[in-house]
Every structure is written in structure tokens, then in C-alpha cells.
Amino acid sequence: DAGVIQSPRHEVTEMGQEVTLRCKPISGHNSLFWYRQTMMRGLELLIYFNNNVPIDDSGMPEDRFSAKMPNASFSTLKIQPSEPRDSAVYFCASQSGGGKLFFGSGTQLSVL
Amino acid sequence: AQTVTQSQPEMSVQEAETVTLSCTYDTSENNYYLFWYKQPPSRQMILVIRQEAYKQQNATENRFSVNFQKAAKSFSLKISDSQLGDTAMYFCAFGVDSNYQLIWGAGTKLIIKP
């Protein structure tokens, strides 16, 4: 298995632009998570999907953030419009039984 | 509220030495899981080891082992024969079956010196 696949690995954009991050979870995993990691706040859960349905989006910072999971093998996290304070590493993770999280390699987002 | 505390922001040891990273947690749950994740400079979060609270036997994975003290709510990670490739941030995390969320510690930066 290739593991959780995220793209792009790096994204540099200007303030106000739309940013779309992509994730392919591990096949057979029913749960998918989007996390954000910063030095100041550590690892924050943004949204959680179970069987492609958003269960908890209370961690999404504001309406500029949205996430979708149209099928079991694909999810997107979109920021529109982006702001410099959105700069962070964004991780996607899928979950197997027993709580184990398997992370993608992350997207380093820089908003100038 | 459930919390995870890693009291060592940074540690460094010589290659081949043994190092122990500490983690304490607070919960009223009886059935839960504990994890150690490693984040090397490549930034990928990698599962190192997992412990189920109902198991008394400490989990081991090659050079990595845990000292799980349920009554004390302590879950330390021991790395034996440390290698340069063990240099990374190490995160302790806690989870329960009834809740999808993992509660994360702040991390310990471990540096292995040649």
C-alpha cells in the first residue's frame, strides 16, 4: 500500500488566492482527518470524516476553510481566500481500527 | 478534560545511548489507547508504538519500548541503542474507542549526536 498520499508537497501563494490541498487515504480506511500543524499551536484537528461524511468540523478556523470527501478515496481541503496566518503544514490522515492514524507527508503552505 | 503532557521540550544523547521520553496523561476512561509518533525533519508523522490500556504487558517494537504505568497515568518511551536516524520530534497521543479524536502532547525534540 502506498500510504496516505497528499499533494502538493509545497504550496506558495499570495494572499487572497484560493488554495486546494488534496488527499488520498489508505484503501479500506473509513475515517479521514485533516490536521494543521504550526509551531505556536501544535497539531490541530480541523475536520473529521467517517464513511465520507463530515462528522466534526468544529476545528475549521472560519468560513474561508472548507473540506469535501466526494468518495472513499479522495478528499480536498480548500482555503478561499487565503491569508498569511494560514501558513502551516497541513496533514491528512486516515485511520484503521484501534485508533491508529496513518499520516500523509503533509503540505507546507506559505501564504505571502 | 483529557490531557497529555510531555514535560521535556528537548533532549539530546550520544549515538548508541539509551534515552527515555516521558509522557503523562489524565483521563477518567478505563479503556483507551496510547501512542508514540515520530516526526523527523522530513515532517512525516510516523507511528512508533501503540499500547492498549487493558494490556498489562508493555509494548515493544525493536529498539523502542514503553513503560506503561496505568495507575500513575504514565507512558514513557525508551529508545535503546539510539541511532542518528532517531533524531526527530516525538509526540505522545491518547485516544479512546468511543471518540475518534486523539489528544496530543506538545512533543519532545530528540537530538542524537554522533
GROMACS .gro file of N, CA, C and O in nm, chain B residues 6-98:
model
  372
  118GLN      N    1   0.388   1.630   2.791
  118GLN     CA    2   0.525   1.589   2.768
  118GLN      C    3   0.613   1.698   2.829
  118GLN      O    4   0.616   1.810   2.780
  119SER      N    5   0.679   1.665   2.936
  119SER     CA    6   0.748   1.766   3.017
  119SER      C    7   0.887   1.801   2.966
  119SER      O    8   0.949   1.894   3.018
  120GLN      N    9   0.936   1.729   2.869
  120GLN     CA   10   1.072   1.753   2.818
  120GLN      C   11   1.063   1.816   2.679
  120GLN      O   12   1.041   1.745   2.581
  121PRO      N   13   1.083   1.946   2.667
  121PRO     CA   14   1.074   2.009   2.534
  121PRO      C   15   1.184   1.958   2.440
  121PRO      O   16   1.161   1.944   2.320
  122GLU      N   17   1.304   1.932   2.498
  122GLU     CA   18   1.416   1.891   2.414
  122GLU      C   19   1.511   1.803   2.494
  122GLU      O   20   1.533   1.825   2.613
  123MET      N   21   1.566   1.703   2.424
  123MET     CA   22   1.667   1.615   2.484
  123MET      C   23   1.772   1.585   2.379
  123MET      O   24   1.742   1.583   2.258
  124SER      N   25   1.892   1.558   2.428
  124SER     CA   26   1.996   1.513   2.335
  124SER      C   27   2.082   1.408   2.403
  124SER      O   28   2.110   1.418   2.524
  125VAL      N   29   2.120   1.307   2.327
  125VAL     CA   30   2.205   1.199   2.377
  125VAL      C   31   2.305   1.162   2.269
  125VAL      O   32   2.286   1.194   2.151
  126GLN      N   33   2.408   1.090   2.310
  126GLN     CA   34   2.505   1.039   2.214
  126GLN      C   35   2.450   0.914   2.145
  126GLN      O   36   2.372   0.838   2.204
  127GLU      N   37   2.493   0.898   2.024
  127GLU     CA   38   2.457   0.779   1.949
  127GLU      C   39   2.492   0.655   2.031
  127GLU      O   40   2.595   0.651   2.100
  128ALA      N   41   2.404   0.554   2.022
  128ALA     CA   42   2.419   0.424   2.089
  128ALA      C   43   2.372   0.426   2.236
  128ALA      O   44   2.359   0.320   2.297
  129GLU      N   45   2.347   0.544   2.289
  129GLU     CA   46   2.295   0.551   2.425
  129GLU      C   47   2.146   0.518   2.428
  129GLU      O   48   2.078   0.518   2.324
  130THR      N   49   2.097   0.494   2.547
  130THR     CA   50   1.954   0.473   2.569
  130THR      C   51   1.892   0.602   2.621
  130THR      O   52   1.953   0.671   2.704
  131VAL      N   53   1.775   0.633   2.571
  131VAL     CA   54   1.707   0.756   2.613
  131VAL      C   55   1.560   0.725   2.642
  131VAL      O   56   1.500   0.640   2.576
  132THR      N   57   1.508   0.794   2.741
  132THR     CA   58   1.368   0.776   2.778
  132THR      C   59   1.294   0.908   2.771
  132THR      O   60   1.337   1.007   2.830
  133LEU      N   61   1.185   0.908   2.697
  133LEU     CA   62   1.100   1.026   2.683
  133LEU      C   63   0.975   1.006   2.769
  133LEU      O   64   0.913   0.901   2.765
  134SER      N   65   0.939   1.108   2.842
  134SER     CA   66   0.828   1.094   2.936
  134SER      C   67   0.697   1.148   2.879
  134SER      O   68   0.696   1.239   2.794
  135CYS      N   69   0.588   1.090   2.926
  135CYS     CA   70   0.454   1.133   2.887
  135CYS      C   71   0.360   1.097   3.001
  135CYS      O   72   0.362   0.984   3.051
  136THR      N   73   0.282   1.192   3.042
  136THR     CA   74   0.175   1.164   3.138
  136THR      C   75   0.044   1.210   3.079
  136THR      O   76   0.041   1.296   2.991
  137TYR      N   77  -0.063   1.151   3.125
  137TYR     CA   78  -0.193   1.185   3.070
  137TYR      C   79  -0.296   1.185   3.182
  137TYR      O   80  -0.271   1.133   3.292
  138ASP      N   81  -0.408   1.243   3.154
  138ASP     CA   82  -0.515   1.249   3.253
  138ASP      C   83  -0.645   1.210   3.185
  138ASP      O   84  -0.682   1.268   3.081
  139THR      N   85  -0.713   1.113   3.241
  139THR     CA   86  -0.841   1.069   3.187
  139THR      C   87  -0.918   0.995   3.294
  139THR      O   88  -0.860   0.941   3.388
  140SER      N   89  -1.049   0.992   3.276
  140SER     CA   90  -1.134   0.912   3.364
  140SER      C   91  -1.179   0.784   3.293
  140SER      O   92  -1.249   0.702   3.352
  141GLU      N   93  -1.136   0.769   3.167
  141GLU     CA   94  -1.169   0.649   3.092
  141GLU      C   95  -1.090   0.531   3.144
  141GLU      O   96  -0.980   0.546   3.200
  142ASN      N   97  -1.144   0.412   3.123
  142ASN     CA   98  -1.072   0.292   3.164
  142ASN      C   99  -1.012   0.218   3.043
  142ASN      O  100  -0.909   0.153   3.055
  143ASN      N  101  -1.079   0.229   2.930
  143ASN     CA  102  -1.031   0.164   2.808
  143ASN      C  103  -0.986   0.270   2.709
  143ASN      O  104  -1.067   0.352   2.664
  144TYR      N  105  -0.859   0.266   2.676
  144TYR     CA  106  -0.806   0.368   2.586
  144TYR      C  107  -0.678   0.316   2.521
  144TYR      O  108  -0.631   0.206   2.551
  145TYR      N  109  -0.627   0.396   2.430
  145TYR     CA  110  -0.503   0.362   2.361
  145TYR      C  111  -0.404   0.475   2.383
  145TYR      O  112  -0.441   0.592   2.397
  146LEU      N  113  -0.279   0.438   2.379
  146LEU     CA  114  -0.171   0.537   2.387
  146LEU      C  115  -0.076   0.513   2.272
  146LEU      O  116  -0.053   0.398   2.232
  147PHE      N  117  -0.023   0.622   2.219
  147PHE     CA  118   0.063   0.614   2.101
  147PHE      C  119   0.186   0.701   2.119
  147PHE      O  120   0.182   0.804   2.188
  148TRP      N  121   0.292   0.660   2.054
  148TRP     CA  122   0.406   0.747   2.031
  148TRP      C  123   0.423   0.761   1.879
  148TRP      O  124   0.430   0.660   1.808
  149TYR      N  125   0.429   0.887   1.834
  149TYR     CA  126   0.454   0.917   1.695
  149TYR      C  127   0.587   0.991   1.685
  149TYR      O  128   0.624   1.069   1.772
  150LYS      N  129   0.654   0.967   1.575
  150LYS     CA  130   0.783   1.031   1.547
  150LYS      C  131   0.766   1.121   1.425
  150LYS      O  132   0.702   1.082   1.327
  151GLN      N  133   0.823   1.242   1.433
  151GLN     CA  134   0.821   1.333   1.319
  151GLN      C  135   0.964   1.378   1.291
  151GLN      O  136   1.014   1.470   1.352
  152PRO      N  137   1.030   1.311   1.196
  152PRO     CA  138   1.167   1.351   1.161
  152PRO      C  139   1.164   1.481   1.080
  152PRO      O  140   1.058   1.531   1.047
  153PRO      N  141   1.283   1.532   1.047
  153PRO     CA  142   1.288   1.656   0.968
  153PRO      C  143   1.212   1.648   0.836
  153PRO      O  144   1.171   1.750   0.782
  154SER      N  145   1.194   1.529   0.784
  154SER     CA  146   1.115   1.514   0.662
  154SER      C  147   0.969   1.549   0.684
  154SER      O  148   0.892   1.558   0.588
  155ARG      N  149   0.929   1.566   0.812
  155ARG     CA  150   0.796   1.608   0.864
  155ARG      C  151   0.688   1.502   0.859
  155ARG      O  152   0.578   1.524   0.912
  156GLN      N  153   0.713   1.389   0.800
  156GLN     CA  154   0.611   1.283   0.801
  156GLN      C  155   0.590   1.234   0.944
  156GLN      O  156   0.684   1.208   1.018
  157MET      N  157   0.466   1.219   0.985
  157MET     CA  158   0.432   1.165   1.117
  157MET      C  159   0.426   1.013   1.106
  157MET      O  160   0.346   0.959   1.029
  158ILE      N  161   0.508   0.947   1.185
  158ILE     CA  162   0.521   0.802   1.175
  158ILE      C  163   0.485   0.738   1.308
  158ILE      O  164   0.536   0.777   1.412
  159LEU      N  165   0.396   0.641   1.304
  159LEU     CA  166   0.359   0.570   1.426
  159LEU      C  167   0.477   0.484   1.471
  159LEU      O  168   0.529   0.402   1.395
  160VAL      N  169   0.519   0.504   1.595
  160VAL     CA  170   0.631   0.428   1.651
  160VAL      C  171   0.581   0.307   1.727
  160VAL      O  172   0.629   0.195   1.708
  161ILE      N  173   0.483   0.330   1.815
  161ILE     CA  174   0.440   0.222   1.902
  161ILE      C  175   0.302   0.255   1.958
  161ILE      O  176   0.265   0.373   1.971
  162ARG      N  177   0.228   0.152   1.989
  162ARG     CA  178   0.091   0.168   2.039
  162ARG      C  179   0.070   0.075   2.157
  162ARG      O  180   0.118  -0.039   2.155
  163GLN      N  181  -0.002   0.124   2.257
  163GLN     CA  182  -0.031   0.045   2.377
  163GLN      C  183  -0.181   0.049   2.405
  163GLN      O  184  -0.240   0.157   2.403
  164GLU      N  185  -0.238  -0.065   2.429
  164GLU     CA  186  -0.378  -0.071   2.472
  164GLU      C  187  -0.383  -0.074   2.624
  164GLU      O  188  -0.309  -0.152   2.686
  165ALA      N  189  -0.468   0.008   2.682
  165ALA     CA  190  -0.467   0.025   2.827
  165ALA      C  191  -0.502  -0.103   2.902
  165ALA      O  192  -0.459  -0.122   3.017
  166TYR      N  193  -0.580  -0.191   2.840
  166TYR     CA  194  -0.620  -0.312   2.911
  166TYR      C  195  -0.509  -0.417   2.916
  166TYR      O  196  -0.518  -0.515   2.988
  167LYS      N  197  -0.405  -0.394   2.837
  167LYS     CA  198  -0.293  -0.490   2.836
  167LYS      C  199  -0.188  -0.448   2.938
  167LYS      O  200  -0.141  -0.334   2.937
  168GLN      N  201  -0.153  -0.538   3.024
  168GLN     CA  202  -0.051  -0.508   3.124
  168GLN      C  203   0.089  -0.513   3.066
  168GLN      O  204   0.180  -0.445   3.114
  169GLN      N  205   0.107  -0.596   2.964
  169GLN     CA  206   0.240  -0.610   2.906
  169GLN      C  207   0.276  -0.485   2.828
  169GLN      O  208   0.197  -0.435   2.747
  170ASN      N  209   0.397  -0.436   2.851
  170ASN     CA  210   0.445  -0.319   2.779
  170ASN      C  211   0.474  -0.353   2.633
  170ASN      O  212   0.536  -0.454   2.603
  171ALA      N  213   0.431  -0.263   2.545
  171ALA     CA  214   0.453  -0.284   2.402
  171ALA      C  215   0.600  -0.261   2.367
  171ALA      O  216   0.668  -0.178   2.428
  172THR      N  217   0.648  -0.339   2.270
  172THR     CA  218   0.784  -0.321   2.220
  172THR      C  219   0.783  -0.331   2.068
  172THR      O  220   0.703  -0.406   2.010
  173GLU      N  221   0.871  -0.254   2.005
  173GLU     CA  222   0.891  -0.258   1.861
  173GLU      C  223   1.040  -0.240   1.837
  173GLU      O  224   1.090  -0.129   1.830
  174ASN      N  225   1.109  -0.352   1.825
  174ASN     CA  226   1.253  -0.348   1.802
  174ASN      C  227   1.324  -0.269   1.912
  174ASN      O  228   1.318  -0.307   2.029
  175ARG      N  229   1.386  -0.157   1.879
  175ARG     CA  230   1.462  -0.080   1.978
  175ARG      C  231   1.372   0.010   2.064
  175ARG      O  232   1.419   0.077   2.156
  176PHE      N  233   1.245   0.014   2.032
  176PHE     CA  234   1.152   0.103   2.101
  176PHE      C  235   1.064   0.022   2.197
  176PHE      O  236   1.009  -0.081   2.158
  177SER      N  237   1.054   0.068   2.317
  177SER     CA  238   0.966   0.003   2.415
  177SER      C  239   0.903   0.110   2.502
  177SER      O  240   0.951   0.224   2.508
  178VAL      N  241   0.795   0.072   2.566
  178VAL     CA  242   0.727   0.167   2.654
  178VAL      C  243   0.725   0.113   2.795
  178VAL      O  244   0.734  -0.007   2.819
  179ASN      N  245   0.714   0.207   2.888
  179ASN     CA  246   0.689   0.174   3.028
  179ASN      C  247   0.552   0.233   3.061
  179ASN      O  248   0.539   0.354   3.083
  180PHE      N  249   0.452   0.149   3.059
  180PHE     CA  250   0.314   0.192   3.079
  180PHE      C  251   0.276   0.167   3.225
  180PHE      O  252   0.273   0.053   3.270
  181GLN      N  253   0.249   0.275   3.296
  181GLN     CA  254   0.208   0.268   3.435
  181GLN      C  255   0.066   0.325   3.445
  181GLN      O  256   0.049   0.447   3.455
  182LYS      N  257  -0.032   0.236   3.439
  182LYS     CA  258  -0.171   0.281   3.428
  182LYS      C  259  -0.215   0.360   3.551
  182LYS      O  260  -0.281   0.462   3.540
  183ALA      N  261  -0.180   0.311   3.667
  183ALA     CA  262  -0.223   0.379   3.790
  183ALA      C  263  -0.163   0.519   3.798
  183ALA      O  264  -0.228   0.615   3.841
  184ALA      N  265  -0.041   0.531   3.755
  184ALA     CA  266   0.027   0.661   3.758
  184ALA      C  267  -0.005   0.744   3.635
  184ALA      O  268   0.036   0.860   3.627
  185LYS      N  269  -0.075   0.686   3.538
  185LYS     CA  270  -0.107   0.754   3.412
  185LYS      C  271   0.020   0.806   3.346
  185LYS      O  272   0.032   0.923   3.309
  186SER      N  273   0.113   0.714   3.332
  186SER     CA  274   0.242   0.746   3.274
  186SER      C  275   0.271   0.651   3.159
  186SER      O  276   0.239   0.531   3.166
  187PHE      N  277   0.333   0.704   3.054
  187PHE     CA  278   0.355   0.626   2.931
  187PHE      C  279   0.485   0.673   2.870
  187PHE      O  280   0.486   0.754   2.777
  188SER      N  281   0.596   0.624   2.918
  188SER     CA  282   0.725   0.671   2.869
  188SER      C  283   0.776   0.583   2.755
  188SER      O  284   0.744   0.464   2.748
  189LEU      N  285   0.855   0.641   2.670
  189LEU     CA  286   0.913   0.571   2.554
  189LEU      C  287   1.063   0.557   2.576
  189LEU      O  288   1.132   0.656   2.601
  190LYS      N  289   1.112   0.434   2.565
  190LYS     CA  290   1.255   0.409   2.576
  190LYS      C  291   1.309   0.370   2.440
  190LYS      O  292   1.255   0.282   2.374
  191ILE      N  293   1.415   0.438   2.401
  191ILE     CA  294   1.482   0.407   2.275
  191ILE      C  295   1.620   0.353   2.312
  191ILE      O  296   1.702   0.423   2.373
  192SER      N  297   1.643   0.228   2.276
  192SER     CA  298   1.772   0.164   2.306
  192SER      C  299   1.864   0.176   2.186
  192SER      O  300   1.818   0.183   2.071
  193ASP      N  301   1.996   0.179   2.215
  193ASP     CA  302   2.094   0.184   2.107
  193ASP      C  303   2.055   0.292   2.005
  193ASP      O  304   2.037   0.265   1.885
  194SER      N  305   2.041   0.413   2.052
  194SER     CA  306   1.990   0.521   1.968
  194SER      C  307   2.078   0.541   1.844
  194SER      O  308   2.200   0.524   1.848
  195GLN      N  309   2.011   0.578   1.736
  195GLN     CA  310   2.077   0.598   1.608
  195GLN      C  311   2.053   0.741   1.558
  195GLN      O  312   1.957   0.805   1.600
  196LEU      N  313   2.140   0.786   1.470
  196LEU     CA  314   2.125   0.922   1.418
  196LEU      C  315   1.987   0.943   1.356
  196LEU      O  316   1.929   1.052   1.365
  197GLY      N  317   1.934   0.838   1.296
  197GLY     CA  318   1.804   0.848   1.232
  197GLY      C  319   1.688   0.861   1.330
  197GLY      O  320   1.574   0.882   1.289
  198ASP      N  321   1.718   0.847   1.459
  198ASP     CA  322   1.612   0.865   1.559
  198ASP      C  323   1.590   1.012   1.591
  198ASP      O  324   1.496   1.047   1.662
  199THR      N  325   1.676   1.098   1.540
  199THR     CA  326   1.659   1.243   1.560
  199THR      C  327   1.525   1.286   1.502
  199THR      O  328   1.498   1.265   1.383
  200ALA      N  329   1.440   1.342   1.586
  200ALA     CA  330   1.303   1.375   1.544
  200ALA      C  331   1.229   1.441   1.660
  200ALA      O  332   1.276   1.444   1.773
  201MET      N  333   1.111   1.492   1.628
  201MET     CA  334   1.014   1.527   1.732
  201MET      C  335   0.935   1.402   1.764
  201MET      O  336   0.897   1.326   1.674
  202TYR      N  337   0.911   1.381   1.892
  202TYR     CA  338   0.833   1.266   1.935
  202TYR      C  339   0.707   1.315   2.006
  202TYR      O  340   0.714   1.395   2.101
  203PHE      N  341   0.594   1.267   1.961
  203PHE     CA  342   0.465   1.308   2.016
  203PHE      C  343   0.397   1.189   2.082
  203PHE      O  344   0.387   1.081   2.024
  204CYS      N  345   0.347   1.213   2.202
  204CYS     CA  346   0.266   1.116   2.273
  204CYS      C  347   0.119   1.151   2.245
  204CYS      O  348   0.084   1.270   2.238
  205ALA      N  349   0.036   1.051   2.228
  205ALA     CA  350  -0.106   1.077   2.199
  205ALA      C  351  -0.193   0.974   2.269
  205ALA      O  352  -0.150   0.860   2.294
  206PHE      N  353  -0.315   1.014   2.296
  206PHE     CA  354  -0.412   0.935   2.373
  206PHE      C  355  -0.542   0.930   2.296
  206PHE      O  356  -0.585   1.031   2.240
  207GLY      N  357  -0.608   0.816   2.296
  207GLY     CA  358  -0.736   0.806   2.229
  207GLY      C  359  -0.824   0.700   2.293
  207GLY      O  360  -0.774   0.607   2.356
  208VAL      N  361  -0.955   0.716   2.278
  208VAL     CA  362  -1.049   0.616   2.326
  208VAL      C  363  -1.134   0.569   2.210
  208VAL      O  364  -1.156   0.644   2.114
  209ASP      N  365  -1.181   0.446   2.219
  209ASP     CA  366  -1.260   0.388   2.111
  209ASP      C  367  -1.387   0.466   2.083
  209ASP      O  368  -1.431   0.476   1.971
  210SER      N  369  -1.445   0.520   2.189
  210SER     CA  370  -1.574   0.589   2.174
  210SER      C  371  -1.559   0.727   2.115
  210SER      O  372  -1.658   0.795   2.090
   0.00000   0.00000   0.00000
